[in-house]
GROMACS .gro file of C-alpha atoms in nm:
model
  154
    1MET     CA    1   0.338  16.848  -5.697
    2LYS     CA    2   0.584  16.832  -5.411
    3LYS     CA    3   0.564  17.192  -5.332
    4LEU     CA    4   0.174  17.166  -5.330
    5PHE     CA    5   0.173  16.885  -5.104
    6ILE     CA    6   0.419  17.060  -4.867
    7VAL     CA    7   0.194  17.360  -4.867
    8ALA     CA    8  -0.069  17.166  -4.779
    9LEU     CA    9   0.089  17.001  -4.483
   10LEU     CA   10   0.188  17.327  -4.367
   11VAL     CA   11  -0.124  17.463  -4.394
   12VAL     CA   12  -0.320  17.164  -4.190
   13GLY     CA   13  -0.043  17.189  -3.936
   14MET     CA   14  -0.075  17.551  -3.875
   15THR     CA   15  -0.463  17.537  -3.815
   16SER     CA   16  -0.450  17.237  -3.599
   17PHE     CA   17  -0.182  17.427  -3.393
   18ALA     CA   18  -0.421  17.743  -3.402
   19GLN     CA   19  -0.730  17.545  -3.291
   20GLU     CA   20  -0.499  17.379  -2.969
   21ARG     CA   21  -0.440  17.719  -2.815
   22LYS     CA   22  -0.746  17.870  -2.809
   23ALA     CA   23  -0.879  17.596  -2.596
   24ARG     CA   24  -1.048  17.776  -2.267
   25PRO     CA   25  -1.017  18.133  -2.284
   26GLU     CA   26  -1.322  18.177  -1.989
   27ARG     CA   27  -1.061  17.968  -1.758
   28ALA     CA   28  -0.802  18.207  -1.779
   29LYS     CA   29  -1.017  18.493  -1.700
   30MET     CA   30  -1.153  18.290  -1.398
   31GLU     CA   31  -0.821  18.215  -1.285
   32GLN     CA   32  -0.737  18.614  -1.280
   33MET     CA   33  -1.018  18.652  -1.059
   34THR     CA   34  -0.984  18.641  -0.673
   35PRO     CA   35  -1.146  18.341  -0.508
   36GLU     CA   36  -1.377  18.552  -0.345
   37GLN     CA   37  -1.512  18.733  -0.672
   38ARG     CA   38  -1.532  18.353  -0.781
   39ASN     CA   39  -1.721  18.230  -0.479
   40GLN     CA   40  -1.956  18.555  -0.537
   41LEU     CA   41  -2.030  18.486  -0.883
   42HIS     CA   42  -2.094  18.113  -0.779
   43LEU     CA   43  -2.326  18.212  -0.539
   44LYS     CA   44  -2.504  18.446  -0.760
   45LYS     CA   45  -2.549  18.201  -1.019
   46MET     CA   46  -2.699  17.922  -0.782
   47THR     CA   47  -2.957  18.216  -0.652
   48LEU     CA   48  -3.067  18.254  -0.956
   49GLU     CA   49  -3.122  17.907  -1.057
   50LEU     CA   50  -3.244  17.792  -0.707
   51ASP     CA   51  -3.440  18.091  -0.637
   52LEU     CA   52  -3.258  18.133  -0.269
   53ASN     CA   53  -3.382  18.322  -0.012
   54ALA     CA   54  -3.143  18.535   0.234
   55SER     CA   55  -3.071  18.301   0.493
   56GLN     CA   56  -3.015  17.997   0.235
   57GLN     CA   57  -2.772  18.248   0.040
   58LYS     CA   58  -2.579  18.310   0.383
   59GLU     CA   59  -2.577  17.920   0.415
   60MET     CA   60  -2.450  17.826   0.068
   61SER     CA   61  -2.188  18.140   0.095
   62LYS     CA   62  -2.024  17.927   0.349
   63ILE     CA   63  -2.020  17.610   0.183
   64ILE     CA   64  -1.900  17.775  -0.119
   65GLY     CA   65  -1.616  17.929   0.060
   66GLU     CA   66  -1.530  17.568   0.221
   67GLN     CA   67  -1.552  17.396  -0.137
   68SER     CA   68  -1.323  17.652  -0.262
   69THR     CA   69  -1.059  17.652  -0.001
   70LYS     CA   70  -1.085  17.251  -0.018
   71ARG     CA   71  -1.046  17.254  -0.398
   72GLU     CA   72  -0.753  17.526  -0.407
   73ALA     CA   73  -0.571  17.286  -0.139
   74ARG     CA   74  -0.653  16.968  -0.376
   75MET     CA   75  -0.502  17.181  -0.676
   76ALA     CA   76  -0.183  17.257  -0.504
   77GLU     CA   77  -0.143  16.896  -0.372
   78ARG     CA   78  -0.171  16.765  -0.721
   79LYS     CA   79   0.062  17.022  -0.880
   80ALA     CA   80   0.318  16.925  -0.624
   81ASN     CA   81   0.274  16.584  -0.680
   82LYS     CA   82   0.304  16.631  -1.064
   83ASP     CA   83   0.628  16.809  -0.998
   84SER     CA   84   0.772  16.533  -0.770
   85VAL     CA   85   0.838  16.201  -0.917
   86LYS     CA   86   0.506  16.029  -1.032
   87LYS     CA   87   0.404  15.766  -0.795
   88GLN     CA   88   0.166  15.506  -0.867
   89LEU     CA   89  -0.095  15.493  -0.571
   90THR     CA   90  -0.127  15.174  -0.389
   91SER     CA   91  -0.498  15.017  -0.375
   92ASP     CA   92  -0.500  15.106  -0.024
   93GLU     CA   93  -0.407  15.493  -0.095
   94LEU     CA   94  -0.683  15.480  -0.392
   95PHE     CA   95  -0.968  15.341  -0.180
   96ALA     CA   96  -0.885  15.591   0.085
   97LYS     CA   97  -0.881  15.878  -0.122
   98LYS     CA   98  -1.189  15.739  -0.328
   99SER     CA   99  -1.372  15.676   0.020
  100GLN     CA  100  -1.294  15.997   0.135
  101MET     CA  101  -1.442  16.172  -0.134
  102LEU     CA  102  -1.755  15.979  -0.158
  103ASP     CA  103  -1.768  16.070   0.209
  104GLU     CA  104  -1.752  16.438   0.152
  105GLN     CA  105  -2.025  16.409  -0.115
  106ILE     CA  106  -2.248  16.239   0.129
  107VAL     CA  107  -2.201  16.501   0.377
  108MET     CA  108  -2.227  16.772   0.118
  109LYS     CA  109  -2.605  16.585  -0.001
  110GLU     CA  110  -2.698  16.609   0.355
  111ARG     CA  111  -2.635  16.965   0.430
  112MET     CA  112  -2.790  17.055   0.074
  113LYS     CA  113  -3.109  16.874   0.191
  114LYS     CA  114  -3.125  17.095   0.511
  115ILE     CA  115  -3.057  17.420   0.372
  116LEU     CA  116  -3.291  17.380   0.051
  117SER     CA  117  -3.667  17.299  -0.002
  118ALA     CA  118  -3.753  16.975  -0.181
  119ASP     CA  119  -3.811  17.149  -0.516
  120GLN     CA  120  -3.469  17.358  -0.500
  121TYR     CA  121  -3.279  17.036  -0.387
  122LYS     CA  122  -3.416  16.840  -0.696
  123LYS     CA  123  -3.312  17.115  -0.920
  124TRP     CA  124  -2.945  17.095  -0.754
  125ASP     CA  125  -2.910  16.745  -0.790
  126GLU     CA  126  -3.012  16.773  -1.137
  127MET     CA  127  -2.812  17.056  -1.212
  128LYS     CA  128  -2.495  16.864  -1.058
  129GLY     CA  129  -2.578  16.554  -1.267
  130LYS     CA  130  -2.581  16.774  -1.593
  131ASN     CA  131  -2.231  16.934  -1.480
  132HIS     CA  132  -2.102  16.577  -1.411
  133HIS     CA  133  -2.221  16.481  -1.746
  134ARG     CA  134  -2.036  16.746  -1.924
  135MET     CA  135  -1.693  16.691  -1.741
  136ASN     CA  136  -1.689  16.356  -1.820
  137GLN     CA  137  -1.750  16.437  -2.200
  138ARG     CA  138  -1.503  16.687  -2.175
  139MET     CA  139  -1.261  16.452  -1.989
  140ALA     CA  140  -1.344  16.149  -2.238
  141HIS     CA  141  -1.259  16.432  -2.562
  142HIS     CA  142  -0.936  16.530  -2.347
  143ASN     CA  143  -0.816  16.178  -2.291
  144SER     CA  144  -0.890  16.077  -2.690
  145ARG     CA  145  -0.694  16.365  -2.784
  146LYS     CA  146  -0.399  16.280  -2.567
  147ALA     CA  147  -0.398  15.913  -2.655
  148ALA     CA  148  -0.414  16.023  -3.028
  149GLN     CA  149  -0.091  16.284  -2.959
  150MET     CA  150   0.088  15.978  -2.797
  151GLY     CA  151   0.019  15.772  -3.094
  152ASP     CA  152   0.154  16.021  -3.305
  153LYS     CA  153   0.517  16.048  -3.123
  154LYS     CA  154   0.532  15.671  -3.152
   0.00000   0.00000   0.00000
C-alpha cells in the first residue's frame, strides 16, 4: 500500500511538472523572429481583420514600429529593475507611470480615429477589448497559480 501511494505521488508530480513546461510554445517562436518580422505579421493580421487600404497600411506600419520599440524598451527596463533590488514605487511614481500610460492610450486612440474609417475603428476597438479581456484572464490564472505555489512552499 505504501509503495502504491509513493508511485501515485510520483505520477501526479511528474504530470503536473510536464504541464508547466509546455506553457506557451508560440511565444518562444515569436521571440525567435526579428522585430521587423513580428511587425509585418501584426500589420498583415490587422490588414485582414480591418480591411486596410495601402495608405492605411503605411500609417499602421509606422505606428506598429513605434509601439514595438516602446514595448522593447519597457521590457528591457522591467528586466533591469527585476535584476536589481526590488523597490516599491511610491504613490507619486505609480501615479506618474499610470498617467503616462493613459496619455499614450489617448494619443493612440486619436491616431487610430484619424487613420481608420468609423467601421474599422469600431472593429479595432472591439478587437482591443477582446484582447485586453483575454490578457486579464491569463494574468488572473497566472496569479492564482503563483499564489497556490507560494502556499505550497509555506
